[in-house]
Short mmCIF file of C-alpha atoms and ligand atoms in Angstrom, two decimals:
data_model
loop_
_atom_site.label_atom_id
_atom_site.label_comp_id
_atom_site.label_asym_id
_atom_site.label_seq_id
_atom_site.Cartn_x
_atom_site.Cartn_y
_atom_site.Cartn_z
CA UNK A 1 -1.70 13.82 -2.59
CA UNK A 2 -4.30 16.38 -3.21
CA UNK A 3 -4.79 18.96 -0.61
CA UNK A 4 -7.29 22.01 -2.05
CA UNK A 5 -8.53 24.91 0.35
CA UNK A 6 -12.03 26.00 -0.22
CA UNK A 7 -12.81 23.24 -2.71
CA UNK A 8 -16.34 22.55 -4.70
CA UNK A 9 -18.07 19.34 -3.60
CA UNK A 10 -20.51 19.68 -6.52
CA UNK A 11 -18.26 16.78 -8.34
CA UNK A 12 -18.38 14.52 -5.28
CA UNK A 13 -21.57 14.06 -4.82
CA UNK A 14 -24.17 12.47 -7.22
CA UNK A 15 -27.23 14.14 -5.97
CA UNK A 16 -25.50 17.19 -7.61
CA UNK A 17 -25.42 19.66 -4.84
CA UNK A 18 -23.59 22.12 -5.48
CA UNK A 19 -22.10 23.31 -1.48
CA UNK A 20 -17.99 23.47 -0.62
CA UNK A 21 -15.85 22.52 1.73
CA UNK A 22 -13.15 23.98 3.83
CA UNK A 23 -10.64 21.78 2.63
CA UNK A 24 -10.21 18.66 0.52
CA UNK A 25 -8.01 15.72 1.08
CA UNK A 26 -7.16 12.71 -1.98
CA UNK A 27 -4.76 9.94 -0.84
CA UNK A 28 -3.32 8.13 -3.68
CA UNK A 29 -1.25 5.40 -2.12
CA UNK A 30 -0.72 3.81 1.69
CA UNK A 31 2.19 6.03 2.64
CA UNK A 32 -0.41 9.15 1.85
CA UNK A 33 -3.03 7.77 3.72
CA UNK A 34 -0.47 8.06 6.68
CA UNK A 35 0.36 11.57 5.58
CA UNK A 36 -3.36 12.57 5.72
CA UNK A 37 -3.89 10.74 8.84
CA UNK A 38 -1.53 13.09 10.59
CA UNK A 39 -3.40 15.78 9.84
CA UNK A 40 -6.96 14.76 10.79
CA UNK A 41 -5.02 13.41 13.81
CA UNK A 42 -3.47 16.82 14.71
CA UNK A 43 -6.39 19.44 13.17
CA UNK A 44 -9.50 20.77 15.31
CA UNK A 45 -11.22 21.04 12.09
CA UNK A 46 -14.34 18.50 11.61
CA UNK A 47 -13.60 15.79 8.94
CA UNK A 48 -16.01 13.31 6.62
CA UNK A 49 -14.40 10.20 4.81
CA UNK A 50 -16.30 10.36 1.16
CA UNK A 51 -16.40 7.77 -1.55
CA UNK A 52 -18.01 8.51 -4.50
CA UNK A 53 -20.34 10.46 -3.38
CA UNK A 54 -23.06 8.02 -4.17
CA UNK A 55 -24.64 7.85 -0.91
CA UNK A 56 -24.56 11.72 0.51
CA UNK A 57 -26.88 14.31 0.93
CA UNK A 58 -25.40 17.62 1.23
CA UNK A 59 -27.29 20.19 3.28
CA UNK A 60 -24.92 22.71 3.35
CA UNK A 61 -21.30 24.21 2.92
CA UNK A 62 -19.12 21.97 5.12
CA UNK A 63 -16.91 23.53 7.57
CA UNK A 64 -14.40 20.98 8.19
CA UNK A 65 -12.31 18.14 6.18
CA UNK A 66 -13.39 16.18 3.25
CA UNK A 67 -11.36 13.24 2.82
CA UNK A 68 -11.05 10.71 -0.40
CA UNK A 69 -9.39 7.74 -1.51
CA UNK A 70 -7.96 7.34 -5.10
CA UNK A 71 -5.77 4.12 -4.09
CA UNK A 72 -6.83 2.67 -7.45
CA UNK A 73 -4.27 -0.78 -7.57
CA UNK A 74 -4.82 -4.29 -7.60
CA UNK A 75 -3.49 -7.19 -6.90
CA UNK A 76 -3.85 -11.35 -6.83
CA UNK A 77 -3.28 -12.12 -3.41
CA UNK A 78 -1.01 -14.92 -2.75
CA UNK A 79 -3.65 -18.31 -2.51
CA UNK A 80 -1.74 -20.43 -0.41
CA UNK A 81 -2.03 -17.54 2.42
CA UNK A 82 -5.30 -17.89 3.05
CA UNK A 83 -6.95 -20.68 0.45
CA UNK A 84 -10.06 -22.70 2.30
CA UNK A 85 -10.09 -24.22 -1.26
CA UNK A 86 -8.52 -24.36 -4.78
CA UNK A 87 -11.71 -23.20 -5.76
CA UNK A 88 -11.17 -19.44 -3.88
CA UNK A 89 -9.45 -16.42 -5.85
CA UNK A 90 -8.34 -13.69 -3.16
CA UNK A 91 -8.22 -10.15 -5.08
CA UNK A 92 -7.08 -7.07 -3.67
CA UNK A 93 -8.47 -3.48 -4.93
CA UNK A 94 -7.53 -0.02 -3.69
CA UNK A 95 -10.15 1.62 -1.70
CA UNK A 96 -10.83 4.22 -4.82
CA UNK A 97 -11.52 1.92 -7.00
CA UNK A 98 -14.86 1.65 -8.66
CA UNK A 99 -17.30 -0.72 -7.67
CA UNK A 100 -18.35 -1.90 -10.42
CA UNK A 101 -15.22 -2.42 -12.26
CA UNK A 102 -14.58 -4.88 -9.90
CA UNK A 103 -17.63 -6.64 -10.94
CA UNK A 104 -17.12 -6.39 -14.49
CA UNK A 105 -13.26 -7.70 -14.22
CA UNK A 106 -14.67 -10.20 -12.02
CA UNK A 107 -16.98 -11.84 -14.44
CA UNK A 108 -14.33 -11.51 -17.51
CA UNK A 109 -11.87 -13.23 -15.95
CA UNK A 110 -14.37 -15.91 -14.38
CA UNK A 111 -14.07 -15.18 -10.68
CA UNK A 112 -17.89 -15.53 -9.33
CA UNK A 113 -19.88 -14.36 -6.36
CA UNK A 114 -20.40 -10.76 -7.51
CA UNK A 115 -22.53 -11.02 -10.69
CA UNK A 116 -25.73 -9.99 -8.29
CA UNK A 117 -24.08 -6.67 -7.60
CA UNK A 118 -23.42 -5.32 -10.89
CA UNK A 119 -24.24 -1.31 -11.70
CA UNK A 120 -23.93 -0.47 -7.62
CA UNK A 121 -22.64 2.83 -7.56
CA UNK A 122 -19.57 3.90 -5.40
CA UNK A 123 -16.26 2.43 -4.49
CA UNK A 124 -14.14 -0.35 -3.08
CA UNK A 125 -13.92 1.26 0.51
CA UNK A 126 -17.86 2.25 0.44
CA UNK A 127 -18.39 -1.14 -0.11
CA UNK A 128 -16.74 -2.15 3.15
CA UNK A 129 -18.30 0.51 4.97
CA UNK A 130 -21.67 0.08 3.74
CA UNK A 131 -22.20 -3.38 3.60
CA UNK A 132 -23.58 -2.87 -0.23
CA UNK A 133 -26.26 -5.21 -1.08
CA UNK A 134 -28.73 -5.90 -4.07
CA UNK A 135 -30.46 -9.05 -5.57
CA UNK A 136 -30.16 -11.30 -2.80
CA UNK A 137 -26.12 -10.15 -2.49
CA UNK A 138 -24.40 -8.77 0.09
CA UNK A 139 -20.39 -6.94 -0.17
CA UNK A 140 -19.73 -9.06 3.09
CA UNK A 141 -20.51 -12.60 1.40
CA UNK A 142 -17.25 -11.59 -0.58
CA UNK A 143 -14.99 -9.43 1.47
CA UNK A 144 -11.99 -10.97 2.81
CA UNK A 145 -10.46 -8.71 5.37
CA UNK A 146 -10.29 -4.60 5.47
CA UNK A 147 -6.92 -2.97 5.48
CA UNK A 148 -6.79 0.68 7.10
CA UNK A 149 -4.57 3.35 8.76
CA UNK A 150 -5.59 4.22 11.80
CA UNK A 151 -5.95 7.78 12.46
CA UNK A 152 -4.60 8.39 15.80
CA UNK A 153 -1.43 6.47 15.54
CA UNK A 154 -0.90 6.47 11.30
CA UNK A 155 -0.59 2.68 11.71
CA UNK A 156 -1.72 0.18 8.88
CA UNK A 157 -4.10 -2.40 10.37
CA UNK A 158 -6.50 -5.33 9.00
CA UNK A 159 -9.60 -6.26 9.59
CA UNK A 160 -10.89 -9.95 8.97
CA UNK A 161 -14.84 -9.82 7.71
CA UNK A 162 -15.90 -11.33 11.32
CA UNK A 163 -14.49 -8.49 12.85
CA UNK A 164 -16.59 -5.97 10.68
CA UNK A 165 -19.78 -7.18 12.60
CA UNK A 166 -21.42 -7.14 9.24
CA UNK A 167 -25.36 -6.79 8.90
CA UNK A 168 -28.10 -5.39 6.31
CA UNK A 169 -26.28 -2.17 5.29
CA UNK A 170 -24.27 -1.91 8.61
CA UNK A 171 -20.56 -2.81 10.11
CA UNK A 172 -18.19 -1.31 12.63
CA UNK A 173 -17.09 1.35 10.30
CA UNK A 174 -20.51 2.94 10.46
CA UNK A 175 -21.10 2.87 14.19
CA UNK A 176 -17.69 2.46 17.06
CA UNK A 177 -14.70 2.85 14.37
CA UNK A 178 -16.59 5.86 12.64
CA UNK A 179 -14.10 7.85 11.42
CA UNK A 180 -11.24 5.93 13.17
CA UNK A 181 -9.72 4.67 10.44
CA UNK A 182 -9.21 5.58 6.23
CA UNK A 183 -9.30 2.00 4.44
CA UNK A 184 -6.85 1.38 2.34
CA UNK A 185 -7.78 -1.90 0.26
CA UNK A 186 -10.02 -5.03 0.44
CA UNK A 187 -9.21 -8.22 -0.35
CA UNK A 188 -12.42 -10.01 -2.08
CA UNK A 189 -12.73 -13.79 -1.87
CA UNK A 190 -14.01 -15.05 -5.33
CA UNK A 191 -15.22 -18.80 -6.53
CA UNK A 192 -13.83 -20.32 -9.57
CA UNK A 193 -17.09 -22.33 -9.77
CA UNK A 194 -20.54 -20.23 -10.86
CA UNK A 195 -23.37 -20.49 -8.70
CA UNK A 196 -26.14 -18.33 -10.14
CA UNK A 197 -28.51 -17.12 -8.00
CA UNK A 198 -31.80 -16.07 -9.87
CA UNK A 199 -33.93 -16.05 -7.11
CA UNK A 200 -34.81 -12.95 -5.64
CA UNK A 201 -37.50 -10.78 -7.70
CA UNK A 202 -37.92 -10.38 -11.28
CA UNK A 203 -34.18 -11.88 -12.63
CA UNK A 204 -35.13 -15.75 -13.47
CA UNK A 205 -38.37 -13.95 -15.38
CA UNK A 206 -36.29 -11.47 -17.18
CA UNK A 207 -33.47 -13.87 -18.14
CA UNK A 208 -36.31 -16.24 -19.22
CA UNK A 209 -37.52 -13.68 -21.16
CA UNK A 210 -34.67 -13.18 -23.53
CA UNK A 211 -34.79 -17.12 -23.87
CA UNK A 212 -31.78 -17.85 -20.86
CA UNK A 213 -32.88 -20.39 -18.16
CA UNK A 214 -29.10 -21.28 -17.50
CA UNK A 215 -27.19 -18.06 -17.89
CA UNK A 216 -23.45 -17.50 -18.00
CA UNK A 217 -22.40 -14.77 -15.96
CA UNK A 218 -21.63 -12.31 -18.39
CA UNK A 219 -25.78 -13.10 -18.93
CA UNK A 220 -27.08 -12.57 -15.80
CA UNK A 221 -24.67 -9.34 -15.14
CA UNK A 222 -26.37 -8.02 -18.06
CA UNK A 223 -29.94 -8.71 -16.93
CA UNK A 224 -29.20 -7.18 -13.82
CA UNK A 225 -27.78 -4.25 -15.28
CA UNK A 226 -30.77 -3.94 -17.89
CA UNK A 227 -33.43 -4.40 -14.59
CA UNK A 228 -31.54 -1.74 -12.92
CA UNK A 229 -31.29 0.69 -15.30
CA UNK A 230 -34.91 0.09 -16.24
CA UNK A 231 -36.30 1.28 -12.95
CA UNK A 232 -33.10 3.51 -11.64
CA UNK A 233 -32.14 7.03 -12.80
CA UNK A 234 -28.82 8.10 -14.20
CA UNK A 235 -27.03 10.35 -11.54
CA UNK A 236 -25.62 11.96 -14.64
CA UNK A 237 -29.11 13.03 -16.01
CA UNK A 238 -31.03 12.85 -12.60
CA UNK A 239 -29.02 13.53 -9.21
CA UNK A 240 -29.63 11.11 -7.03
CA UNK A 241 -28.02 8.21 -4.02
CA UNK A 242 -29.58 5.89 -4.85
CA UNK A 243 -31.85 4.23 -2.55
CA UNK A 244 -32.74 7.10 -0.24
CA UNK A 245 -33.84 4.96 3.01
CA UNK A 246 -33.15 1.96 4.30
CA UNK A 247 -35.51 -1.10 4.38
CA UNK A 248 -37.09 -1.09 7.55
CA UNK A 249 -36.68 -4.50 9.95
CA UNK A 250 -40.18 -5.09 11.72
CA UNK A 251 -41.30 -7.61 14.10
CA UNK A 252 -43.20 -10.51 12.86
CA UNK A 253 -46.62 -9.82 15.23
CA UNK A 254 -46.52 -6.07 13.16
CA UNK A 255 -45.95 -7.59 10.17
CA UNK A 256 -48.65 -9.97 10.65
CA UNK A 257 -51.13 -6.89 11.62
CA UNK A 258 -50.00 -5.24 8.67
CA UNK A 259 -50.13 -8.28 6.28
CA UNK A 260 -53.99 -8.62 7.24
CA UNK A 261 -54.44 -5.03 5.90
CA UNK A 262 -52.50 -4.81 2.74
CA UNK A 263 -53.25 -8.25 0.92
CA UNK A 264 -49.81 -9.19 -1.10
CA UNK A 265 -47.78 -6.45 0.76
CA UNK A 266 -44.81 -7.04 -0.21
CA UNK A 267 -41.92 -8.83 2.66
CA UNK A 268 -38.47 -10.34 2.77
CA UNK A 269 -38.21 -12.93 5.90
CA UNK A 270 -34.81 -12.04 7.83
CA UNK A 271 -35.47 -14.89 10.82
CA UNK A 272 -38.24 -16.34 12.33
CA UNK A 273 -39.16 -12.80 14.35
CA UNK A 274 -37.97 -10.03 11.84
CA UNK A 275 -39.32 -9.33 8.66
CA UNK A 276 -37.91 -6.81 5.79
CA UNK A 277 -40.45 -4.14 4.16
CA UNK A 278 -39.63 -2.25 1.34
CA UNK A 279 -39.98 1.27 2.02
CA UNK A 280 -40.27 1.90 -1.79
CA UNK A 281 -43.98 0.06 -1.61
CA UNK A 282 -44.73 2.27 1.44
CA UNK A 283 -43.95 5.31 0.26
CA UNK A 284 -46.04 4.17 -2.99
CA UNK A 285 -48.32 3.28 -1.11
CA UNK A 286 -48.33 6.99 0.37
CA UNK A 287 -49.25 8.77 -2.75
CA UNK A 288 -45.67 9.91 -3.24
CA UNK A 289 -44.02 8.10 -6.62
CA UNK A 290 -43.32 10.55 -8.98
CA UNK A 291 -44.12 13.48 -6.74
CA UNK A 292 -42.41 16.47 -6.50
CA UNK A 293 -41.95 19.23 -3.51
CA UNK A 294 -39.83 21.80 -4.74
CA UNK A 295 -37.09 20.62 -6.87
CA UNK A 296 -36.69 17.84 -5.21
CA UNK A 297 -38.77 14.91 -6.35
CA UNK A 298 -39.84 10.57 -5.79
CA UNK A 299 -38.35 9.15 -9.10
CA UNK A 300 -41.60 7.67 -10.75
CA UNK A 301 -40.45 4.69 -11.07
CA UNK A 302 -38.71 3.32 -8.13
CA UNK A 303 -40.26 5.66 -5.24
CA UNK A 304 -37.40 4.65 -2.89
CA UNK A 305 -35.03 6.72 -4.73
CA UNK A 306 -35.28 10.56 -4.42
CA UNK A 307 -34.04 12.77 -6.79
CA UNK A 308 -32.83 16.19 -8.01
CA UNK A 309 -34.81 17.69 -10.65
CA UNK A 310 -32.46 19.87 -11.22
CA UNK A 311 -31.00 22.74 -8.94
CA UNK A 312 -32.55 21.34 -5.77
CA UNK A 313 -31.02 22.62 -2.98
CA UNK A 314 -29.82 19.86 -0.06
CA UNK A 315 -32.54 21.89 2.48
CA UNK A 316 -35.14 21.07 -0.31
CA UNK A 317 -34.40 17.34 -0.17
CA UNK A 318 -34.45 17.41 3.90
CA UNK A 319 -37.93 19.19 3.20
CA UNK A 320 -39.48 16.38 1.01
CA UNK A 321 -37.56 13.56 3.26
CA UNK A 322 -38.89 14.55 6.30
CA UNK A 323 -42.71 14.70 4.93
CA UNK A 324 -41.91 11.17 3.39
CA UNK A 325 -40.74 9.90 6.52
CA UNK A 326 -44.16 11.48 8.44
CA UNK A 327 -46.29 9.96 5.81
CA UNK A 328 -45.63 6.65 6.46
CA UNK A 329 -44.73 6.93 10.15
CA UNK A 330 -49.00 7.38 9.87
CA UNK A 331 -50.03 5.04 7.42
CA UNK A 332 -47.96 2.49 8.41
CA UNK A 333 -47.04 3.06 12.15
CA UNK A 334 -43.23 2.49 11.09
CA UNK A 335 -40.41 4.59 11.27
CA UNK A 336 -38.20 4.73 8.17
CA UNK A 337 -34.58 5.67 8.33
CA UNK A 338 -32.42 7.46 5.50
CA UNK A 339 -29.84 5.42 4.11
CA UNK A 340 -28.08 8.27 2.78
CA UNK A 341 -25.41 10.25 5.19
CA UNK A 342 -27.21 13.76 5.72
CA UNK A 343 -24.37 16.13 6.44
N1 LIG B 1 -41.72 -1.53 -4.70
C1 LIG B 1 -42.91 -0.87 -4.94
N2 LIG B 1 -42.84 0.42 -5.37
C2 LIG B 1 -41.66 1.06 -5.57
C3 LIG B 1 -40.45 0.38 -5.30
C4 LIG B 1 -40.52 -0.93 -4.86
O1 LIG B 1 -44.00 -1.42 -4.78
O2 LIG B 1 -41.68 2.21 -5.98
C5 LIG B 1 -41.79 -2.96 -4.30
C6 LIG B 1 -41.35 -3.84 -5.47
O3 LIG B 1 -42.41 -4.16 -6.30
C7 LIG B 1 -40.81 -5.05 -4.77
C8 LIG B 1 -40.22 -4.48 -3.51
O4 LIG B 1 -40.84 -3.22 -3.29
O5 LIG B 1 -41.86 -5.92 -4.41
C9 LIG B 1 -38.72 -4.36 -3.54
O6 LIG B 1 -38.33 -3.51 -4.59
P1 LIG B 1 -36.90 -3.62 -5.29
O7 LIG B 1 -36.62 -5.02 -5.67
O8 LIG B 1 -36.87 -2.59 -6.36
O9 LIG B 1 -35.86 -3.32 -4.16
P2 LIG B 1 -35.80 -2.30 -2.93
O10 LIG B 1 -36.13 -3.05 -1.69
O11 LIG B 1 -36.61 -1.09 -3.23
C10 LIG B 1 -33.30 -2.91 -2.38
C11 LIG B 1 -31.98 -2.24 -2.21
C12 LIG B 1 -31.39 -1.84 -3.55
C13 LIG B 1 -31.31 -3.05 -4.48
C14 LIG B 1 -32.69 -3.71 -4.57
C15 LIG B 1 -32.66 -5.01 -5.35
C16 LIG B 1 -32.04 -1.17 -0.03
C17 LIG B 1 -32.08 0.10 0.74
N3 LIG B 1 -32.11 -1.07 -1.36
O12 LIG B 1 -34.22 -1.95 -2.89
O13 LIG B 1 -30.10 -1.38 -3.24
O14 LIG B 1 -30.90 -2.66 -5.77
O15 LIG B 1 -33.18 -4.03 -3.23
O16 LIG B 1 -32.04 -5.97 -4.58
O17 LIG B 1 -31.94 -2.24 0.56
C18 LIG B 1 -29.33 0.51 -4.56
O18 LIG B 1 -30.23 1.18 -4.16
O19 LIG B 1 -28.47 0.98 -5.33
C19 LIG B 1 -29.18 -0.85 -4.08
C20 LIG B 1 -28.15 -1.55 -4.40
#
């Protein structure tokens, strides 16, 4: 277990903000998780459950706990436990584990469902927390069940996927079992049999481009990897979390108002009375792709994605955020949300 006083935070975060915390805490395996659990159990002290970093916005130094996972196993989980079909592969990963290594063993060794969700940053437990989503993909279409410790009592509990209460970017973990529990591993449910799905944006056009209209799924991992890193910048040239804000869910009568306005304004249908705008056209829209305030800037070429441009400060991010958030609020009449954590 790692336990470090005072410790720099400047590695666990990929906006690349460079602020400290009073102490941080690494859990390697279940029994540590327990150990660590004491402590947040029995200290006065504040405490944050991080991942990668991939989704946090440090403001300032933080005076409390900083917790991580590096459970990094794996393991086949026994079929005839929980099979619904031959066709199912039940995988276990450690919470530490990187997301996208899942993906990529997942696609060598032929177990589908994740190909859509190649190149997301952050971890295994992130992706339980976080519901992680891209391409018409969602972490909950594959997650199994959750296993945790529970903080107050140290004891090792699972979750099934219905009891997550999974949505767009939301579960329990975010809201009532906020920092009630450190998960351990997830158990991802995998198809033998490929189902590609192409639809959503610009991945049947770029496949087609290189010539693919039926693609393997070592093909279309690639294509989404190439469409991400086309429009997304490297944390490790350009801090940043990725998508800054969340995609806000409007009624259908405003999105019908607003539809009238901004011919071909672009809309994902969630049921027959909500309706999915990207923020990234809004804040387009706004004037505000590629600008700057400060240090902190609108990458130019995905605007929902803020980032560092070099030695911004977490206050100079709030700064720019905020105005972002005002700017739309008035051209648009909706309220955006950060998808980040702001601590
Ligand atoms: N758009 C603009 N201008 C921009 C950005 C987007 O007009 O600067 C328009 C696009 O033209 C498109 C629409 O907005 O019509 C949606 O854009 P995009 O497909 O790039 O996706 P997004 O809604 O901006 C969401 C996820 C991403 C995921 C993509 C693709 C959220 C908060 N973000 O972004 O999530 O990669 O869809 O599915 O839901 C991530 O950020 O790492 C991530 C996994």
């Amino acid at each position: 277990m790692k336990d470090i006083l005072d410790c720099s935070l400047l590695a666990h975060n990929t906006f690349g903000i460079d602020a400290r915390c009073r102490r941080f805490l690494e859990f390697e395996t279940v029994d540590e998780a327990r150990q660590v659990a004491g402590i947040l159990a029995q200290s006065d002290m504040p405490f944050i459950i991080v991942g990668e970093g991939s989704n946090l916005l440090l403001t300032r130094d933080y005076e409390g706990i900083v917790v991580h996972s590096a459970i990094c196993d794996k393991a086949m989980v026994m079929a005839d436990a929980c099979a619904e079909s031959a066709d199912d592969v039940f995988v276990s990963y450690g919470s530490g584990v990187t997301w996208d290594d899942v993906v990529a063993e997942s696609v060598s060794n032929g177990w589908h469902g994740a190909e859509n969700l190649s190149l997301i940053p952050g971890e295994v437990g992130a992706s339980a927390v976080q519901n992680i989503g891209a391409y018409g993909a969602e972490a909950k279409d594959l997650i199994f069940d959750v296993e945790a410790v529970e903080i107050a009592t140290g004891n090792v509990v699972r979750m099934f996927n219905a009891d997550c209460q999974y949505a767009y970017r939301q579960s329990r973990f975010k809201h009532e079992w906020k920092n009630k529990y450190l998960i351990t591993h997830v158990t991802y449910r995998f198809s033998r049999t490929f189902t590609p799905d192409l639809d959503y944006g610009n991945i049947r056009h770029s496949l087609e481009a290189k010539g693919i209209v039926t693609p393997t799924a070592e093909e279309l991992r690639h294509t989404i990897i190439e469409i991400r890193q086309a429009k997304l910048p490297d944390p490790k040239v350009m801090g940043n979390a990725g998508s800054f804000f969340m995609n806000p869910v409007i009624g259908r009568d405003v999105y019908e108002r607003l539809a009238a306005q901004y011919e071909g304004m672009p809309h994902y249908v969630v049921d027959n009375e909500h309706i999915k705008i990207p923020a990234g056209w809004m804040i387009e829209q706004c004037g505000w792709k590629g600008r700057s305030l400060g240090r902190a800037g609108v990458h130019d070429r995905q605007a929902l994605v803020l980032v560092n441009r070099g030695g911004a400060t977490g206050s100079e991010v709030v700064t720019l955020y905020e105005q972002i958030i005002k700017d739309v609020k008035a051209k648009f009449g909706i309220e955006i949300h950060p998808e980040v954590n702001v601590i």
